[in-house]
Amino acid sequence: MSSEWPLWEVFVRSRRGLSHVHSGSLHAPDAELALRNARDLYTRRQEGVSIWVVRADDITASSPDEKDPFFETASDKPYRHPTFYELPDELAHM
Amino acid sequence: MIPLATYALRLGDDALVLTQRLSEWSSRAPELEEDVALTNIGLDLLGQARVLLSYAGELEGEGRTEDDLAYLRDEREFTNVQLVEQPNGDFGVTIARQLLFSVYQLLVYGDLRASSDPTLAAVAGKAVKEVAYHVDHAEQWTRRLGDGTEESHDRMQAGIDAMWPFVAELFESDDLVAELAAAGVAVDPASVQAEWDRRVDAVLADATLTRPTPTWRARGGRSGVHSEHMGFLLAEMQHLHRSHPGATW
């Protein structure tokens, strides 16, 4: 039976104003029950105010094999980081 | 016991005994996710039972704690309806029992929020949100199994058929409840039956299930008369506490 239930990825928003963050995955026969299972598995200690569930099959993920062409090429381009600005002293909380 | 204590104990016993049944699914549910769902529901009910039993003991005024009431009473002193003590059976039977009982409990707690007794009103106010989820869980599964495959339909119908003789007892009133209800303290279960019928019938229709017409009906749970399954349930529930009195974690 287990093998027949598809895998779902669960994203939980912990507070208003924050983004949904990946919490884990679960098995469920359909979206409605996936949402309910997610509620039971990932929000039972008041972790969330909103849940998204997505069929794992529907997620297109980058492959570990593509790590270098995808991400490595950014490592020698420090000018893409906003680190060259002089911050005025009176600017707080940066 | 004063009438209010007896009433609190009835509500508490319903919740406690169903908790015990649901906990039997722990590690045995058809799916890991469902295992957590059923035991979560059991934990909600346990929370309700603890408050209600403690309150009953407090009202009684003889120093009995929630543990004394849960572990040291015998079968004839338990006042739960017989529906909640029925064995889990297969998943269809469990879901049928959950559907029939949770809808009943939702309606009773819903009206009990207006109780003139502040403790009962507070318990109901908290519990009604929990039970709304229990109803949703049972309705979701009833629809899926009833309107699923031929086998799931047959099993769900068999579950509904097996549990239906225990429905009439839910709505039975007696002098004690009638007096407390007239005083605005308790909910007369008969007053929620029409709404229960409407709600359960709608789910059964959606699920392509047939409302059974049972040839017999259970009675007597409120006065301590139980089915043959109750003794075994209590033996398991009370064994540890009675073998090791006062044991704690």
Short mmCIF file of C-alpha atoms in Angstrom, two decimals:
data_model
loop_
_atom_site.label_atom_id
_atom_site.label_comp_id
_atom_site.label_asym_id
_atom_site.label_seq_id
_atom_site.Cartn_x
_atom_site.Cartn_y
_atom_site.Cartn_z
CA MET A 1 0.00 0.00 0.00
CA SER A 2 2.75 2.42 0.99
CA SER A 3 4.34 2.23 -2.40
CA GLU A 4 1.06 3.30 -3.99
CA TRP A 5 0.74 6.55 -2.07
CA PRO A 6 2.73 9.33 -3.73
CA LEU A 7 5.30 11.45 -1.94
CA TRP A 8 4.51 15.06 -1.05
CA GLU A 9 6.84 17.85 0.03
CA VAL A 10 5.63 20.03 2.87
CA PHE A 11 6.28 23.75 3.28
CA VAL A 12 5.26 25.50 6.47
CA ARG A 13 5.02 29.21 7.16
CA SER A 14 5.86 29.58 10.81
CA ARG A 15 4.66 33.15 11.30
CA ARG A 16 2.94 35.86 9.34
CA GLY A 17 5.47 37.78 7.31
CA LEU A 18 7.90 34.89 6.90
CA SER A 19 8.18 32.66 3.85
CA HIS A 20 7.09 29.05 3.67
CA VAL A 21 10.06 26.85 4.50
CA HIS A 22 10.50 23.21 3.54
CA SER A 23 9.71 21.08 6.60
CA GLY A 24 9.89 17.55 5.24
CA SER A 25 7.91 15.08 3.22
CA LEU A 26 5.14 12.53 3.68
CA HIS A 27 2.96 10.04 1.85
CA ALA A 28 -0.70 10.70 1.13
CA PRO A 29 -3.24 9.49 -1.42
CA ASP A 30 -4.25 13.00 -2.53
CA ALA A 31 -3.68 16.69 -1.88
CA GLU A 32 -6.40 17.19 0.73
CA LEU A 33 -5.16 14.34 2.87
CA ALA A 34 -1.54 15.41 2.32
CA LEU A 35 -2.47 18.77 3.83
CA ARG A 36 -4.08 17.09 6.81
CA ASN A 37 -1.19 14.69 7.32
CA ALA A 38 1.17 17.66 7.14
CA ARG A 39 -0.85 19.38 9.84
CA ASP A 40 -0.50 16.32 12.06
CA LEU A 41 3.15 15.67 11.34
CA TYR A 42 4.69 19.13 11.09
CA THR A 43 2.53 21.62 12.99
CA ARG A 44 1.45 19.81 16.12
CA ARG A 45 3.67 21.95 18.31
CA GLN A 46 2.33 25.24 16.98
CA GLU A 47 4.99 25.49 14.30
CA GLY A 48 2.82 27.00 11.63
CA VAL A 49 0.12 29.34 10.39
CA SER A 50 0.01 28.09 6.80
CA ILE A 51 0.96 24.91 4.94
CA TRP A 52 1.70 24.18 1.30
CA VAL A 53 1.95 20.64 -0.02
CA VAL A 54 3.41 19.85 -3.44
CA ARG A 55 3.66 16.51 -5.20
CA ALA A 56 7.35 15.62 -5.10
CA ASP A 57 6.98 14.54 -8.75
CA ASP A 58 5.96 18.07 -9.67
CA ILE A 59 9.14 19.62 -8.36
CA THR A 60 11.90 20.14 -10.90
CA ALA A 61 15.15 20.14 -9.00
CA SER A 62 18.66 21.01 -10.03
CA SER A 63 20.87 17.98 -10.22
CA PRO A 64 23.96 17.49 -8.04
CA ASP A 65 25.83 16.78 -11.30
CA GLU A 66 25.12 20.30 -12.44
CA LYS A 67 26.52 21.85 -9.30
CA ASP A 68 29.56 23.38 -10.92
CA PRO A 69 27.98 24.99 -13.99
CA PHE A 70 25.06 26.14 -11.85
CA PHE A 71 26.70 27.53 -8.76
CA GLU A 72 30.49 27.45 -8.94
CA THR A 73 30.65 30.20 -11.56
CA ALA A 74 29.39 32.74 -9.07
CA SER A 75 32.19 32.21 -6.62
CA ASP A 76 34.76 34.50 -8.32
CA LYS A 77 32.37 37.41 -8.83
CA PRO A 78 32.47 39.17 -5.48
CA TYR A 79 31.26 42.40 -7.13
CA ARG A 80 27.81 40.83 -7.13
CA HIS A 81 27.75 41.16 -3.37
CA PRO A 82 26.83 44.57 -2.02
CA THR A 83 29.96 44.66 0.14
CA PHE A 84 31.78 47.61 -1.43
CA TYR A 85 29.56 50.35 -0.11
CA GLU A 86 30.74 52.56 2.70
CA LEU A 87 27.99 52.64 5.27
CA PRO A 88 27.38 55.92 7.11
CA ASP A 89 27.92 55.52 10.86
CA GLU A 90 24.45 56.72 11.70
CA LEU A 91 22.90 53.86 9.78
CA ALA A 92 21.86 51.29 12.34
CA HIS A 93 20.81 47.65 12.03
CA MET A 94 22.84 46.75 8.95
CA MET B 1 -22.10 12.09 43.24
CA ILE B 2 -23.92 15.32 42.63
CA PRO B 3 -25.60 15.52 39.21
CA LEU B 4 -23.04 17.90 37.73
CA ALA B 5 -20.19 15.56 38.72
CA THR B 6 -21.98 12.64 37.12
CA TYR B 7 -22.51 14.65 33.95
CA ALA B 8 -18.85 15.68 33.77
CA LEU B 9 -17.88 12.06 34.32
CA ARG B 10 -20.07 10.88 31.43
CA LEU B 11 -18.43 13.33 29.04
CA GLY B 12 -15.02 12.41 30.41
CA ASP B 13 -15.60 8.65 30.20
CA ASP B 14 -16.65 8.92 26.55
CA ALA B 15 -13.40 10.72 25.77
CA LEU B 16 -11.21 8.46 27.92
CA VAL B 17 -12.47 5.15 26.56
CA LEU B 18 -12.22 6.31 22.96
CA THR B 19 -8.67 7.47 23.70
CA GLN B 20 -7.82 3.97 24.83
CA ARG B 21 -9.24 2.49 21.62
CA LEU B 22 -7.43 4.96 19.38
CA SER B 23 -4.14 4.37 21.17
CA GLU B 24 -4.40 0.72 20.13
CA TRP B 25 -3.69 1.91 16.57
CA SER B 26 -0.30 3.20 17.66
CA SER B 27 2.31 1.52 15.43
CA ARG B 28 -0.42 -0.52 13.68
CA ALA B 29 -2.25 1.95 11.45
CA PRO B 30 -2.28 1.25 7.69
CA GLU B 31 0.17 4.10 7.11
CA LEU B 32 2.67 5.95 9.27
CA GLU B 33 0.87 9.24 8.57
CA GLU B 34 -2.45 7.73 9.64
CA ASP B 35 -0.86 6.31 12.75
CA VAL B 36 0.06 9.83 13.81
CA ALA B 37 -3.36 11.20 12.85
CA LEU B 38 -5.30 8.65 14.91
CA THR B 39 -3.07 8.91 17.95
CA ASN B 40 -3.18 12.72 17.73
CA ILE B 41 -6.95 12.51 17.88
CA GLY B 42 -6.59 10.18 20.86
CA LEU B 43 -4.35 12.71 22.59
CA ASP B 44 -6.90 15.48 22.07
CA LEU B 45 -9.53 13.25 23.67
CA LEU B 46 -7.19 12.37 26.53
CA GLY B 47 -6.75 16.06 27.27
CA GLN B 48 -10.52 16.48 27.42
CA ALA B 49 -10.90 13.40 29.61
CA ARG B 50 -8.29 14.56 32.09
CA VAL B 51 -9.96 17.92 32.68
CA LEU B 52 -13.43 16.38 32.92
CA LEU B 53 -12.41 13.57 35.28
CA SER B 54 -10.48 15.96 37.49
CA TYR B 55 -13.50 18.24 37.59
CA ALA B 56 -15.82 15.36 38.45
CA GLY B 57 -13.52 14.33 41.30
CA GLU B 58 -13.32 17.89 42.55
CA LEU B 59 -17.11 18.27 42.52
CA GLU B 60 -17.53 14.94 44.27
CA GLY B 61 -15.36 16.25 47.10
CA GLU B 62 -14.06 12.91 48.26
CA GLY B 63 -10.51 13.48 47.16
CA ARG B 64 -10.59 11.25 44.08
CA THR B 65 -8.12 12.38 41.41
CA GLU B 66 -8.32 11.90 37.64
CA ASP B 67 -6.09 8.82 38.04
CA ASP B 68 -8.31 7.34 40.76
CA LEU B 69 -11.32 7.73 38.50
CA ALA B 70 -9.59 6.39 35.40
CA TYR B 71 -7.74 3.47 36.94
CA LEU B 72 -9.58 2.41 40.05
CA ARG B 73 -13.19 2.25 38.97
CA ASP B 74 -14.70 -1.03 37.81
CA GLU B 75 -16.69 -1.63 34.65
CA ARG B 76 -20.11 -0.93 36.17
CA GLU B 77 -18.90 2.49 37.33
CA PHE B 78 -17.94 3.66 33.85
CA THR B 79 -20.61 5.82 32.25
CA ASN B 80 -19.47 6.05 28.63
CA VAL B 81 -21.74 5.18 25.74
CA GLN B 82 -21.12 1.72 24.33
CA LEU B 83 -20.15 3.08 20.90
CA VAL B 84 -16.73 4.29 22.10
CA GLU B 85 -15.76 0.95 23.67
CA GLN B 86 -16.37 -1.06 20.49
CA PRO B 87 -13.23 -2.74 19.13
CA ASN B 88 -11.30 -1.02 16.36
CA GLY B 89 -12.00 -3.72 13.77
CA ASP B 90 -10.48 -2.79 10.42
CA PHE B 91 -9.81 0.80 9.39
CA GLY B 92 -13.36 1.09 8.03
CA VAL B 93 -14.88 0.21 11.41
CA THR B 94 -12.63 2.70 13.19
CA ILE B 95 -13.49 5.47 10.76
CA ALA B 96 -17.21 4.68 11.06
CA ARG B 97 -16.99 4.88 14.85
CA GLN B 98 -15.03 8.14 14.57
CA LEU B 99 -17.57 9.66 12.21
CA LEU B 100 -20.64 8.76 14.28
CA PHE B 101 -19.08 9.79 17.58
CA SER B 102 -17.15 12.89 16.49
CA VAL B 103 -20.17 14.53 14.86
CA TYR B 104 -22.16 13.86 18.04
CA GLN B 105 -19.37 15.23 20.23
CA LEU B 106 -18.97 18.31 18.03
CA LEU B 107 -22.64 19.20 18.36
CA VAL B 108 -22.76 18.57 22.11
CA TYR B 109 -19.61 20.57 22.81
CA GLY B 110 -20.82 23.27 20.43
CA ASP B 111 -23.93 23.86 22.55
CA LEU B 112 -22.08 23.26 25.82
CA ARG B 113 -20.01 26.38 25.17
CA ALA B 114 -23.09 28.29 26.37
CA SER B 115 -23.29 26.30 29.62
CA SER B 116 -23.89 28.32 32.77
CA ASP B 117 -21.14 26.25 34.38
CA PRO B 118 -17.91 28.11 33.55
CA THR B 119 -15.69 25.02 33.68
CA LEU B 120 -17.84 23.01 31.28
CA ALA B 121 -18.14 26.04 29.00
CA ALA B 122 -14.35 26.42 28.97
CA VAL B 123 -13.72 22.73 28.30
CA ALA B 124 -16.23 22.82 25.44
CA GLY B 125 -14.74 26.00 24.00
CA LYS B 126 -11.33 24.37 23.67
CA ALA B 127 -12.57 20.93 22.69
CA VAL B 128 -14.86 22.09 19.92
CA LYS B 129 -11.89 23.17 17.80
CA GLU B 130 -10.18 19.81 18.31
CA VAL B 131 -13.30 17.83 17.54
CA ALA B 132 -13.99 19.87 14.39
CA TYR B 133 -10.74 18.41 13.10
CA HIS B 134 -11.73 14.88 14.18
CA VAL B 135 -14.96 15.24 12.23
CA ASP B 136 -13.09 16.47 9.19
CA HIS B 137 -10.68 13.53 9.40
CA ALA B 138 -13.53 11.02 9.63
CA GLU B 139 -15.53 12.68 6.85
CA GLN B 140 -12.54 12.76 4.51
CA TRP B 141 -11.92 9.06 4.98
CA THR B 142 -15.58 8.06 4.86
CA ARG B 143 -15.90 9.77 1.46
CA ARG B 144 -12.73 8.26 0.09
CA LEU B 145 -13.39 4.72 1.27
CA GLY B 146 -17.12 4.77 0.52
CA ASP B 147 -16.67 6.24 -2.93
CA GLY B 148 -13.42 4.39 -3.57
CA THR B 149 -12.90 0.85 -4.79
CA GLU B 150 -15.46 -1.91 -4.49
CA GLU B 151 -13.61 -3.38 -1.53
CA SER B 152 -13.17 -0.08 0.30
CA HIS B 153 -16.86 0.68 -0.25
CA ASP B 154 -17.90 -2.69 1.16
CA ARG B 155 -15.66 -2.37 4.18
CA MET B 156 -16.80 1.18 4.92
CA GLN B 157 -20.42 0.12 4.63
CA ALA B 158 -19.71 -2.86 6.90
CA GLY B 159 -18.16 -0.49 9.44
CA ILE B 160 -21.18 1.81 9.35
CA ASP B 161 -23.51 -1.19 9.64
CA ALA B 162 -21.59 -2.59 12.62
CA MET B 163 -21.55 0.72 14.53
CA TRP B 164 -25.09 1.86 13.78
CA PRO B 165 -26.85 -0.10 16.56
CA PHE B 166 -24.85 2.04 19.01
CA VAL B 167 -26.13 5.35 17.62
CA ALA B 168 -29.52 5.52 19.36
CA GLU B 169 -27.86 5.46 22.76
CA LEU B 170 -25.97 8.67 21.99
CA PHE B 171 -29.19 10.67 21.99
CA GLU B 172 -30.77 9.09 25.02
CA SER B 173 -31.65 11.45 27.81
CA ASP B 174 -32.53 10.76 31.44
CA ASP B 175 -33.80 12.76 34.42
CA LEU B 176 -30.32 13.84 35.41
CA VAL B 177 -29.47 15.33 32.01
CA ALA B 178 -32.96 16.75 31.55
CA GLU B 179 -32.74 18.65 34.84
CA LEU B 180 -29.22 19.92 34.17
CA ALA B 181 -30.24 20.92 30.64
CA ALA B 182 -33.29 22.79 31.94
CA ALA B 183 -30.95 24.67 34.29
CA GLY B 184 -28.75 25.66 31.35
CA VAL B 185 -25.81 23.58 32.57
CA ALA B 186 -25.88 20.52 30.30
CA VAL B 187 -26.83 19.77 26.71
CA ASP B 188 -29.75 17.40 26.20
CA PRO B 189 -28.33 15.04 23.56
CA ALA B 190 -31.78 14.62 22.03
CA SER B 191 -31.62 18.28 21.03
CA VAL B 192 -28.73 17.69 18.62
CA GLN B 193 -30.08 14.59 16.92
CA ALA B 194 -31.73 16.35 13.97
CA GLU B 195 -28.51 18.17 13.14
CA TRP B 196 -26.52 14.96 13.58
CA ASP B 197 -28.84 13.16 11.15
CA ARG B 198 -28.51 15.94 8.61
CA ARG B 199 -24.74 16.03 8.80
CA VAL B 200 -24.11 12.28 8.83
CA ASP B 201 -26.68 11.63 6.09
CA ALA B 202 -24.93 14.18 3.88
CA VAL B 203 -21.57 12.42 4.32
CA LEU B 204 -23.09 8.98 3.73
CA ALA B 205 -24.77 10.23 0.53
CA ASP B 206 -21.51 11.76 -0.69
CA ALA B 207 -19.73 8.51 0.08
CA THR B 208 -22.36 6.42 -1.78
CA LEU B 209 -23.12 4.62 1.50
CA THR B 210 -26.51 3.50 2.76
CA ARG B 211 -27.90 4.55 6.12
CA PRO B 212 -28.56 1.26 7.92
CA THR B 213 -31.81 0.27 9.60
CA PRO B 214 -30.55 -1.78 12.55
CA THR B 215 -32.61 -4.60 14.03
CA TRP B 216 -31.38 -3.98 17.57
CA ARG B 217 -29.96 -1.12 19.59
CA ALA B 218 -27.51 -0.82 22.47
CA ARG B 219 -28.51 0.83 25.72
CA GLY B 220 -27.29 1.21 29.26
CA GLY B 221 -23.77 2.64 28.97
CA ARG B 222 -24.66 5.73 31.00
CA SER B 223 -25.78 3.52 33.88
CA GLY B 224 -22.72 1.29 33.72
CA VAL B 225 -24.02 -1.49 31.49
CA HIS B 226 -21.42 -2.28 28.86
CA SER B 227 -20.72 -4.65 26.00
CA GLU B 228 -18.50 -7.69 26.49
CA HIS B 229 -15.51 -5.75 25.13
CA MET B 230 -15.37 -3.24 27.97
CA GLY B 231 -13.81 -5.52 30.57
CA PHE B 232 -10.90 -6.36 28.30
CA LEU B 233 -10.37 -2.69 27.49
CA LEU B 234 -10.29 -1.78 31.18
CA ALA B 235 -7.99 -4.68 32.02
CA GLU B 236 -5.45 -3.34 29.56
CA MET B 237 -5.93 0.30 30.55
CA GLN B 238 -5.83 -0.25 34.31
CA HIS B 239 -3.41 -3.13 34.63
CA LEU B 240 -0.22 -1.14 35.19
CA HIS B 241 -1.71 1.26 37.70
CA ARG B 242 -3.33 -1.52 39.69
CA SER B 243 -0.24 -3.73 39.66
CA HIS B 244 2.02 -0.87 40.75
CA PRO B 245 -0.13 1.54 42.73
CA GLY B 246 1.18 5.09 42.63
CA ALA B 247 3.75 4.35 39.92
CA THR B 248 4.98 7.46 38.12
CA TRP B 249 7.41 8.12 35.31
#
